[in-house]
Amino acid sequence: MAYTYDPENIFAKILRGEIPNRTVMETEHTLAFEDIYPQAPIHVLVIPKGPYVTYDHFASDASDAEILDYTRTVAAICKKLGVEGDGWRMISNAGQNGVQEVPHLHVHILGGRGLGRMLAKV
Ligand code: 5GP
């Protein structure tokens, strides 16, 4: 399917500087900031600056430079946050079944406590 990007989503507004964020790291193609409703002591969102809706959209359509920058930034954030030792989790929700709230690709980086099993039964 083809993804349609909505430039009025909240992360697009953050990227345009229309609403504030607590930035953890910024590079040419990537922005990382603290989640406004943290679900763990460490809860950081990592977004590409380009208009991608989901991870598969990004992985399919982004340039090599964007993908490299995004991936390396995740590594740099893990190092900065010091989560390698105790462990951490990366989540990327997509679409209706994934219960994606904001339609701009983001990965959640969660850590700082035991995170339990991957999925709860619903
Ligand atoms: P999703 O359910 O789409 O994977 O996650 C969206 C995340 O964005 C949620 O964890 C939510 O707390 C976070 N969020 C929503 N609005 C804002 C905002 O304005 N600022 C920040 N920093 N995080 C937000």
mmCIF file of N, CA and C and ligand atoms in Angstrom:
data_model
loop_
_atom_site.group_PDB
_atom_site.id
_atom_site.type_symbol
_atom_site.label_atom_id
_atom_site.label_comp_id
_atom_site.label_asym_id
_atom_site.label_seq_id
_atom_site.Cartn_x
_atom_site.Cartn_y
_atom_site.Cartn_z
ATOM 1 N N MET A 1 0.838 -1.199 0.000
ATOM 2 C CA MET A 1 0.000 0.000 0.000
ATOM 3 C C MET A 1 0.872 1.247 0.000
ATOM 4 N N ALA A 2 0.332 2.348 -0.507
ATOM 5 C CA ALA A 2 1.085 3.608 -0.504
ATOM 6 C C ALA A 2 0.706 4.395 0.750
ATOM 7 N N TYR A 3 1.686 4.934 1.412
ATOM 8 C CA TYR A 3 1.429 5.715 2.616
ATOM 9 C C TYR A 3 1.220 7.182 2.254
ATOM 10 N N THR A 4 0.256 7.803 2.926
ATOM 11 C CA THR A 4 0.022 9.234 2.754
ATOM 12 C C THR A 4 0.391 9.927 4.053
ATOM 13 N N TYR A 5 1.280 10.898 3.963
ATOM 14 C CA TYR A 5 1.790 11.589 5.147
ATOM 15 C C TYR A 5 0.929 12.809 5.462
ATOM 16 N N ASP A 6 0.530 12.935 6.716
ATOM 17 C CA ASP A 6 -0.261 14.090 7.167
ATOM 18 C C ASP A 6 0.675 15.108 7.825
ATOM 19 N N PRO A 7 0.946 16.234 7.167
ATOM 20 C CA PRO A 7 1.911 17.195 7.709
ATOM 21 C C PRO A 7 1.408 17.944 8.943
ATOM 22 N N GLU A 8 0.159 17.688 9.346
ATOM 23 C CA GLU A 8 -0.369 18.347 10.553
ATOM 24 C C GLU A 8 -0.231 17.461 11.793
ATOM 25 N N ASN A 9 0.426 16.295 11.673
ATOM 26 C CA ASN A 9 0.587 15.466 12.874
ATOM 27 C C ASN A 9 1.524 16.157 13.864
ATOM 28 N N ILE A 10 1.416 15.736 15.122
ATOM 29 C CA ILE A 10 2.092 16.467 16.205
ATOM 30 C C ILE A 10 3.619 16.434 16.091
ATOM 31 N N PHE A 11 4.167 15.360 15.543
ATOM 32 C CA PHE A 11 5.632 15.313 15.431
ATOM 33 C C PHE A 11 6.119 16.200 14.285
ATOM 34 N N ALA A 12 5.305 16.368 13.250
ATOM 35 C CA ALA A 12 5.655 17.334 12.201
ATOM 36 C C ALA A 12 5.698 18.745 12.801
ATOM 37 N N LYS A 13 4.777 19.017 13.709
ATOM 38 C CA LYS A 13 4.757 20.334 14.375
ATOM 39 C C LYS A 13 5.985 20.506 15.261
ATOM 40 N N ILE A 14 6.398 19.437 15.924
ATOM 41 C CA ILE A 14 7.633 19.503 16.723
ATOM 42 C C ILE A 14 8.818 19.790 15.802
ATOM 43 N N LEU A 15 8.877 19.096 14.668
ATOM 44 C CA LEU A 15 9.997 19.309 13.738
ATOM 45 C C LEU A 15 10.023 20.736 13.199
ATOM 46 N N ARG A 16 8.852 21.339 13.021
ATOM 47 C CA ARG A 16 8.795 22.724 12.517
ATOM 48 C C ARG A 16 8.997 23.743 13.641
ATOM 49 N N GLY A 17 9.158 23.256 14.873
ATOM 50 C CA GLY A 17 9.366 24.168 16.001
ATOM 51 C C GLY A 17 8.092 24.844 16.471
ATOM 52 N N GLU A 18 6.946 24.291 16.076
ATOM 53 C CA GLU A 18 5.665 24.914 16.454
ATOM 54 C C GLU A 18 5.240 24.519 17.865
ATOM 55 N N ILE A 19 5.715 23.370 18.331
ATOM 56 C CA ILE A 19 5.495 23.011 19.737
ATOM 57 C C ILE A 19 6.832 22.516 20.310
ATOM 58 N N PRO A 20 7.028 22.747 21.611
ATOM 59 C CA PRO A 20 8.343 22.448 22.200
ATOM 60 C C PRO A 20 8.573 20.958 22.435
ATOM 61 N N ASN A 21 9.818 20.596 22.604
ATOM 62 C CA ASN A 21 10.159 19.217 22.979
ATOM 63 C C ASN A 21 11.413 19.260 23.827
ATOM 64 N N ARG A 22 11.640 18.163 24.555
ATOM 65 C CA ARG A 22 12.878 18.025 25.348
ATOM 66 C C ARG A 22 13.827 17.153 24.540
ATOM 67 N N THR A 23 14.698 17.816 23.768
ATOM 68 C CA THR A 23 15.564 17.117 22.823
ATOM 69 C C THR A 23 16.663 16.347 23.552
ATOM 70 N N VAL A 24 16.844 15.092 23.120
ATOM 71 C CA VAL A 24 17.928 14.251 23.633
ATOM 72 C C VAL A 24 19.108 14.283 22.662
ATOM 73 N N MET A 25 18.796 14.303 21.360
ATOM 74 C CA MET A 25 19.850 14.321 20.343
ATOM 75 C C MET A 25 19.252 14.790 19.025
ATOM 76 N N GLU A 26 20.041 15.534 18.260
ATOM 77 C CA GLU A 26 19.595 15.960 16.934
ATOM 78 C C GLU A 26 20.749 15.819 15.963
ATOM 79 N N THR A 27 20.454 15.265 14.790
ATOM 80 C CA THR A 27 21.449 15.137 13.722
ATOM 81 C C THR A 27 20.832 15.714 12.439
ATOM 82 N N GLU A 28 21.539 15.570 11.339
ATOM 83 C CA GLU A 28 21.046 16.118 10.063
ATOM 84 C C GLU A 28 19.659 15.572 9.701
ATOM 85 N N HIS A 29 19.440 14.275 9.926
ATOM 86 C CA HIS A 29 18.202 13.637 9.455
ATOM 87 C C HIS A 29 17.296 13.118 10.568
ATOM 88 N N THR A 30 17.696 13.290 11.823
ATOM 89 C CA THR A 30 17.011 12.598 12.929
ATOM 90 C C THR A 30 16.864 13.510 14.137
ATOM 91 N N LEU A 31 15.729 13.364 14.838
ATOM 92 C CA LEU A 31 15.522 14.072 16.105
ATOM 93 C C LEU A 31 15.069 13.055 17.153
ATOM 94 N N ALA A 32 15.640 13.147 18.351
ATOM 95 C CA ALA A 32 15.224 12.292 19.467
ATOM 96 C C ALA A 32 14.841 13.191 20.630
ATOM 97 N N PHE A 33 13.703 12.855 21.261
ATOM 98 C CA PHE A 33 13.218 13.687 22.367
ATOM 99 C C PHE A 33 12.469 12.820 23.361
ATOM 100 N N GLU A 34 12.287 13.357 24.566
ATOM 101 C CA GLU A 34 11.614 12.605 25.628
ATOM 102 C C GLU A 34 10.121 12.499 25.346
ATOM 103 N N ASP A 35 9.563 11.308 25.594
ATOM 104 C CA ASP A 35 8.115 11.124 25.466
ATOM 105 C C ASP A 35 7.404 11.956 26.541
ATOM 106 N N ILE A 36 6.321 12.601 26.158
ATOM 107 C CA ILE A 36 5.616 13.487 27.089
ATOM 108 C C ILE A 36 4.926 12.702 28.206
ATOM 109 N N TYR A 37 4.574 11.433 27.952
ATOM 110 C CA TYR A 37 3.974 10.568 28.972
ATOM 111 C C TYR A 37 4.866 9.331 29.143
ATOM 112 N N PRO A 38 6.009 9.475 29.832
ATOM 113 C CA PRO A 38 6.967 8.364 29.895
ATOM 114 C C PRO A 38 6.385 7.139 30.584
ATOM 115 N N GLN A 39 6.651 5.977 30.001
ATOM 116 C CA GLN A 39 6.164 4.714 30.564
ATOM 117 C C GLN A 39 7.280 3.920 31.234
ATOM 118 N N ALA A 40 8.440 4.519 31.334
ATOM 119 C CA ALA A 40 9.589 3.916 32.019
ATOM 120 C C ALA A 40 10.511 5.081 32.372
ATOM 121 N N PRO A 41 11.473 4.862 33.281
ATOM 122 C CA PRO A 41 12.390 5.956 33.628
ATOM 123 C C PRO A 41 13.094 6.540 32.408
ATOM 124 N N ILE A 42 13.394 5.678 31.444
ATOM 125 C CA ILE A 42 13.910 6.157 30.149
ATOM 126 C C ILE A 42 12.844 5.889 29.101
ATOM 127 N N HIS A 43 12.374 6.929 28.443
ATOM 128 C CA HIS A 43 11.403 6.766 27.363
ATOM 129 C C HIS A 43 11.644 7.896 26.347
ATOM 130 N N VAL A 44 12.372 7.526 25.318
ATOM 131 C CA VAL A 44 12.774 8.495 24.291
ATOM 132 C C VAL A 44 12.155 8.085 22.953
ATOM 133 N N LEU A 45 11.703 9.079 22.208
ATOM 134 C CA LEU A 45 11.173 8.850 20.862
ATOM 135 C C LEU A 45 12.217 9.313 19.851
ATOM 136 N N VAL A 46 12.440 8.486 18.829
ATOM 137 C CA VAL A 46 13.404 8.834 17.783
ATOM 138 C C VAL A 46 12.651 8.928 16.471
ATOM 139 N N ILE A 47 12.737 10.084 15.827
ATOM 140 C CA ILE A 47 11.989 10.279 14.578
ATOM 141 C C ILE A 47 12.928 10.756 13.466
ATOM 142 N N PRO A 48 12.645 10.324 12.235
ATOM 143 C CA PRO A 48 13.367 10.903 11.110
ATOM 144 C C PRO A 48 12.777 12.283 10.816
ATOM 145 N N LYS A 49 13.572 13.164 10.242
ATOM 146 C CA LYS A 49 13.043 14.489 9.893
ATOM 147 C C LYS A 49 12.189 14.441 8.620
ATOM 148 N N GLY A 50 12.361 13.409 7.824
ATOM 149 C CA GLY A 50 11.594 13.270 6.585
ATOM 150 C C GLY A 50 10.179 12.777 6.855
ATOM 151 N N PRO A 51 9.300 12.899 5.838
ATOM 152 C CA PRO A 51 7.873 12.610 6.001
ATOM 153 C C PRO A 51 7.532 11.136 5.816
ATOM 154 N N TYR A 52 7.835 10.329 6.835
ATOM 155 C CA TYR A 52 7.555 8.896 6.760
ATOM 156 C C TYR A 52 6.559 8.514 7.851
ATOM 157 N N VAL A 53 5.607 7.659 7.495
ATOM 158 C CA VAL A 53 4.505 7.338 8.402
ATOM 159 C C VAL A 53 4.883 6.218 9.364
ATOM 160 N N THR A 54 5.526 5.179 8.840
ATOM 161 C CA THR A 54 5.824 3.979 9.635
ATOM 162 C C THR A 54 7.249 3.514 9.345
ATOM 163 N N TYR A 55 7.684 2.529 10.106
ATOM 164 C CA TYR A 55 9.049 2.028 9.894
ATOM 165 C C TYR A 55 9.208 1.415 8.505
ATOM 166 N N ASP A 56 8.231 0.639 8.084
ATOM 167 C CA ASP A 56 8.373 0.010 6.762
ATOM 168 C C ASP A 56 8.330 1.042 5.646
ATOM 169 N N HIS A 57 7.548 2.119 5.817
ATOM 170 C CA HIS A 57 7.530 3.217 4.854
ATOM 171 C C HIS A 57 8.930 3.825 4.745
ATOM 172 N N PHE A 58 9.522 4.114 5.909
ATOM 173 C CA PHE A 58 10.864 4.696 5.960
ATOM 174 C C PHE A 58 11.891 3.749 5.341
ATOM 175 N N ALA A 59 11.854 2.477 5.769
ATOM 176 C CA ALA A 59 12.854 1.514 5.298
ATOM 177 C C ALA A 59 12.755 1.304 3.793
ATOM 178 N N SER A 60 11.553 1.505 3.240
ATOM 179 C CA SER A 60 11.350 1.338 1.802
ATOM 180 C C SER A 60 11.736 2.588 1.012
ATOM 181 N N ASP A 61 11.384 3.777 1.522
ATOM 182 C CA ASP A 61 11.460 4.985 0.689
ATOM 183 C C ASP A 61 12.558 5.977 1.076
ATOM 184 N N ALA A 62 13.102 5.891 2.279
ATOM 185 C CA ALA A 62 14.112 6.874 2.693
ATOM 186 C C ALA A 62 15.423 6.630 1.946
ATOM 187 N N SER A 63 16.246 7.674 1.885
ATOM 188 C CA SER A 63 17.560 7.542 1.248
ATOM 189 C C SER A 63 18.500 6.743 2.153
ATOM 190 N N ASP A 64 19.568 6.239 1.545
ATOM 191 C CA ASP A 64 20.566 5.516 2.343
ATOM 192 C C ASP A 64 21.110 6.424 3.446
ATOM 193 N N ALA A 65 21.310 7.689 3.133
ATOM 194 C CA ALA A 65 21.872 8.623 4.126
ATOM 195 C C ALA A 65 20.922 8.783 5.316
ATOM 196 N N GLU A 66 19.622 8.871 5.042
ATOM 197 C CA GLU A 66 18.647 9.009 6.136
ATOM 198 C C GLU A 66 18.626 7.753 7.013
ATOM 199 N N ILE A 67 18.637 6.588 6.352
ATOM 200 C CA ILE A 67 18.566 5.324 7.099
ATOM 201 C C ILE A 67 19.817 5.131 7.942
ATOM 202 N N LEU A 68 20.952 5.454 7.364
ATOM 203 C CA LEU A 68 22.206 5.309 8.113
ATOM 204 C C LEU A 68 22.210 6.260 9.310
ATOM 205 N N ASP A 69 21.815 7.487 9.072
ATOM 206 C CA ASP A 69 21.802 8.489 10.144
ATOM 207 C C ASP A 69 20.857 8.057 11.268
ATOM 208 N N TYR A 70 19.671 7.595 10.890
ATOM 209 C CA TYR A 70 18.665 7.181 11.879
ATOM 210 C C TYR A 70 19.187 6.013 12.716
ATOM 211 N N THR A 71 19.741 5.023 12.040
ATOM 212 C CA THR A 71 20.213 3.822 12.738
ATOM 213 C C THR A 71 21.378 4.139 13.663
ATOM 214 N N ARG A 72 22.320 4.917 13.162
ATOM 215 C CA ARG A 72 23.475 5.280 13.993
ATOM 216 C C ARG A 72 23.052 6.163 15.166
ATOM 217 N N THR A 73 22.017 6.977 14.961
ATOM 218 C CA THR A 73 21.552 7.835 16.055
ATOM 219 C C THR A 73 20.935 6.996 17.162
ATOM 220 N N VAL A 74 20.202 5.935 16.807
ATOM 221 C CA VAL A 74 19.676 5.026 17.845
ATOM 222 C C VAL A 74 20.830 4.482 18.682
ATOM 223 N N ALA A 75 21.902 4.073 18.023
ATOM 224 C CA ALA A 75 23.066 3.549 18.758
ATOM 225 C C ALA A 75 23.660 4.621 19.666
ATOM 226 N N ALA A 76 23.780 5.833 19.138
ATOM 227 C CA ALA A 76 24.374 6.920 19.921
ATOM 228 C C ALA A 76 23.502 7.261 21.134
ATOM 229 N N ILE A 77 22.193 7.194 20.961
ATOM 230 C CA ILE A 77 21.278 7.478 22.078
ATOM 231 C C ILE A 77 21.409 6.394 23.148
ATOM 232 N N CYS A 78 21.458 5.135 22.729
ATOM 233 C CA CYS A 78 21.618 4.047 23.705
ATOM 234 C C CYS A 78 22.890 4.251 24.508
ATOM 235 N N LYS A 79 23.930 4.652 23.822
ATOM 236 C CA LYS A 79 25.195 4.905 24.522
ATOM 237 C C LYS A 79 25.030 6.071 25.482
ATOM 238 N N LYS A 80 24.423 7.150 25.010
ATOM 239 C CA LYS A 80 24.247 8.340 25.844
ATOM 240 C C LYS A 80 23.383 8.036 27.071
ATOM 241 N N LEU A 81 22.351 7.221 26.897
ATOM 242 C CA LEU A 81 21.446 6.910 27.995
ATOM 243 C C LEU A 81 21.996 5.810 28.898
ATOM 244 N N GLY A 82 23.005 5.081 28.416
ATOM 245 C CA GLY A 82 23.641 4.043 29.222
ATOM 246 C C GLY A 82 22.780 2.811 29.416
ATOM 247 N N VAL A 83 21.979 2.441 28.393
ATOM 248 C CA VAL A 83 21.061 1.311 28.565
ATOM 249 C C VAL A 83 21.653 -0.044 28.158
ATOM 250 N N GLU A 84 22.852 -0.017 27.567
ATOM 251 C CA GLU A 84 23.377 -1.292 27.030
ATOM 252 C C GLU A 84 23.538 -2.333 28.135
ATOM 253 N N GLY A 85 24.010 -1.932 29.306
ATOM 254 C CA GLY A 85 24.298 -2.879 30.379
ATOM 255 C C GLY A 85 23.064 -3.583 30.907
ATOM 256 N N ASP A 86 22.058 -2.816 31.291
ATOM 257 C CA ASP A 86 20.861 -3.381 31.913
ATOM 258 C C ASP A 86 19.835 -3.864 30.893
ATOM 259 N N GLY A 87 19.962 -3.441 29.667
ATOM 260 C CA GLY A 87 19.006 -3.827 28.633
ATOM 261 C C GLY A 87 17.931 -2.769 28.425
ATOM 262 N N TRP A 88 17.245 -2.890 27.328
ATOM 263 C CA TRP A 88 16.273 -1.884 26.927
ATOM 264 C C TRP A 88 15.361 -2.497 25.880
ATOM 265 N N ARG A 89 14.364 -1.748 25.453
ATOM 266 C CA ARG A 89 13.436 -2.237 24.422
ATOM 267 C C ARG A 89 13.165 -1.132 23.412
ATOM 268 N N MET A 90 13.071 -1.546 22.140
ATOM 269 C CA MET A 90 12.672 -0.612 21.081
ATOM 270 C C MET A 90 11.333 -1.082 20.526
ATOM 271 N N ILE A 91 10.395 -0.147 20.420
ATOM 272 C CA ILE A 91 9.050 -0.458 19.905
ATOM 273 C C ILE A 91 8.733 0.545 18.809
ATOM 274 N N SER A 92 8.131 0.055 17.726
ATOM 275 C CA SER A 92 7.598 0.969 16.718
ATOM 276 C C SER A 92 6.199 0.502 16.336
ATOM 277 N N ASN A 93 5.206 1.248 16.758
ATOM 278 C CA ASN A 93 3.818 0.912 16.462
ATOM 279 C C ASN A 93 3.450 1.431 15.076
ATOM 280 N N ALA A 94 2.669 0.642 14.344
ATOM 281 C CA ALA A 94 2.279 1.049 12.990
ATOM 282 C C ALA A 94 0.806 0.760 12.761
ATOM 283 N N GLY A 95 0.095 1.804 12.358
ATOM 284 C CA GLY A 95 -1.282 1.648 11.899
ATOM 285 C C GLY A 95 -2.257 1.210 12.980
ATOM 286 N N GLN A 96 -3.406 0.754 12.520
ATOM 287 C CA GLN A 96 -4.522 0.448 13.423
ATOM 288 C C GLN A 96 -4.212 -0.728 14.338
ATOM 289 N N ASN A 97 -3.747 -1.835 13.767
ATOM 290 C CA ASN A 97 -3.454 -2.996 14.620
ATOM 291 C C ASN A 97 -2.304 -2.728 15.574
ATOM 292 N N GLY A 98 -1.353 -1.895 15.142
ATOM 293 C CA GLY A 98 -0.222 -1.548 16.000
ATOM 294 C C GLY A 98 -0.540 -0.451 16.999
ATOM 295 N N VAL A 99 -1.745 0.105 16.906
ATOM 296 C CA VAL A 99 -2.214 1.189 17.785
ATOM 297 C C VAL A 99 -1.213 2.355 17.756
ATOM 298 N N GLN A 100 -1.001 2.856 16.528
ATOM 299 C CA GLN A 100 -0.117 4.010 16.326
ATOM 300 C C GLN A 100 -0.923 5.286 16.535
ATOM 301 N N GLU A 101 -0.488 6.084 17.501
ATOM 302 C CA GLU A 101 -1.217 7.315 17.840
ATOM 303 C C GLU A 101 -0.789 8.473 16.936
ATOM 304 N N VAL A 102 0.511 8.579 16.673
ATOM 305 C CA VAL A 102 1.033 9.700 15.885
ATOM 306 C C VAL A 102 1.559 9.157 14.550
ATOM 307 N N PRO A 103 0.993 9.623 13.416
ATOM 308 C CA PRO A 103 1.347 9.039 12.123
ATOM 309 C C PRO A 103 2.616 9.633 11.490
ATOM 310 N N HIS A 104 3.662 9.693 12.295
ATOM 311 C CA HIS A 104 5.016 10.027 11.817
ATOM 312 C C HIS A 104 5.926 8.992 12.469
ATOM 313 N N LEU A 105 6.716 8.289 11.653
ATOM 314 C CA LEU A 105 7.540 7.212 12.212
ATOM 315 C C LEU A 105 8.258 7.632 13.485
ATOM 316 N N HIS A 106 8.137 6.794 14.501
ATOM 317 C CA HIS A 106 8.935 6.969 15.709
ATOM 318 C C HIS A 106 9.228 5.599 16.270
ATOM 319 N N VAL A 107 10.429 5.428 16.794
ATOM 320 C CA VAL A 107 10.690 4.272 17.640
ATOM 321 C C VAL A 107 10.738 4.784 19.071
ATOM 322 N N HIS A 108 10.167 3.972 19.964
ATOM 323 C CA HIS A 108 10.260 4.235 21.399
ATOM 324 C C HIS A 108 11.507 3.506 21.900
ATOM 325 N N ILE A 109 12.348 4.183 22.639
ATOM 326 C CA ILE A 109 13.453 3.538 23.354
ATOM 327 C C ILE A 109 13.092 3.576 24.831
ATOM 328 N N LEU A 110 12.927 2.390 25.405
ATOM 329 C CA LEU A 110 12.466 2.280 26.794
ATOM 330 C C LEU A 110 13.511 1.551 27.627
ATOM 331 N N GLY A 111 13.727 2.014 28.849
ATOM 332 C CA GLY A 111 14.679 1.353 29.726
ATOM 333 C C GLY A 111 14.611 1.940 31.117
ATOM 334 N N GLY A 112 15.571 1.512 31.944
ATOM 335 C CA GLY A 112 15.644 2.039 33.306
ATOM 336 C C GLY A 112 14.875 1.227 34.319
ATOM 337 N N ARG A 113 14.155 0.202 33.854
ATOM 338 C CA ARG A 113 13.468 -0.739 34.750
ATOM 339 C C ARG A 113 13.193 -2.015 33.957
ATOM 340 N N GLY A 114 12.870 -3.094 34.669
ATOM 341 C CA GLY A 114 12.421 -4.306 33.993
ATOM 342 C C GLY A 114 11.143 -4.008 33.236
ATOM 343 N N LEU A 115 11.060 -4.462 31.998
ATOM 344 C CA LEU A 115 9.946 -4.066 31.130
ATOM 345 C C LEU A 115 8.902 -5.165 30.944
ATOM 346 N N GLY A 116 9.099 -6.309 31.593
ATOM 347 C CA GLY A 116 8.098 -7.368 31.479
ATOM 348 C C GLY A 116 8.127 -8.047 30.123
ATOM 349 N N ARG A 117 7.149 -8.913 29.897
ATOM 350 C CA ARG A 117 7.065 -9.631 28.625
ATOM 351 C C ARG A 117 6.743 -8.655 27.504
ATOM 352 N N MET A 118 7.007 -9.076 26.292
ATOM 353 C CA MET A 118 6.885 -8.166 25.157
ATOM 354 C C MET A 118 5.449 -7.706 24.929
ATOM 355 N N LEU A 119 4.496 -8.649 24.962
ATOM 356 C CA LEU A 119 3.116 -8.295 24.678
ATOM 357 C C LEU A 119 2.208 -8.754 25.803
ATOM 358 N N ALA A 120 1.246 -7.889 26.156
ATOM 359 C CA ALA A 120 0.209 -8.302 27.097
ATOM 360 C C ALA A 120 -0.911 -8.946 26.291
ATOM 361 N N LYS A 121 -1.591 -9.928 26.898
ATOM 362 C CA LYS A 121 -2.752 -10.513 26.226
ATOM 363 C C LYS A 121 -3.879 -9.497 26.240
ATOM 364 N N VAL A 122 -4.596 -9.379 25.137
ATOM 365 C CA VAL A 122 -5.719 -8.409 25.096
ATOM 366 C C VAL A 122 -7.021 -9.163 24.872
HETATM 367 P P1 5GP B 1 2.451 5.714 19.423
HETATM 368 O O1 5GP B 1 1.246 5.201 20.159
HETATM 369 O O2 5GP B 1 2.075 6.485 18.185
HETATM 370 O O3 5GP B 1 3.468 4.653 19.165
HETATM 371 O O4 5GP B 1 3.173 6.692 20.434
HETATM 372 C C1 5GP B 1 3.045 8.077 20.406
HETATM 373 C C2 5GP B 1 3.794 8.608 21.595
HETATM 374 O O5 5GP B 1 3.914 10.001 21.454
HETATM 375 C C3 5GP B 1 3.094 8.359 22.936
HETATM 376 O O6 5GP B 1 3.956 7.610 23.792
HETATM 377 C C4 5GP B 1 2.826 9.761 23.478
HETATM 378 O O7 5GP B 1 3.017 9.863 24.869
HETATM 379 C C5 5GP B 1 3.818 10.611 22.698
HETATM 380 N N1 5GP B 1 3.383 11.980 22.459
HETATM 381 C C6 5GP B 1 2.177 12.379 21.989
HETATM 382 N N2 5GP B 1 2.141 13.719 21.864
HETATM 383 C C7 5GP B 1 3.364 14.170 22.253
HETATM 384 C C8 5GP B 1 3.946 15.471 22.338
HETATM 385 O O8 5GP B 1 3.339 16.485 22.027
HETATM 386 N N3 5GP B 1 5.230 15.542 22.774
HETATM 387 C C9 5GP B 1 5.947 14.426 23.121
HETATM 388 N N4 5GP B 1 7.211 14.616 23.541
HETATM 389 N N5 5GP B 1 5.433 13.184 23.049
HETATM 390 C C10 5GP B 1 4.160 13.057 22.626
#
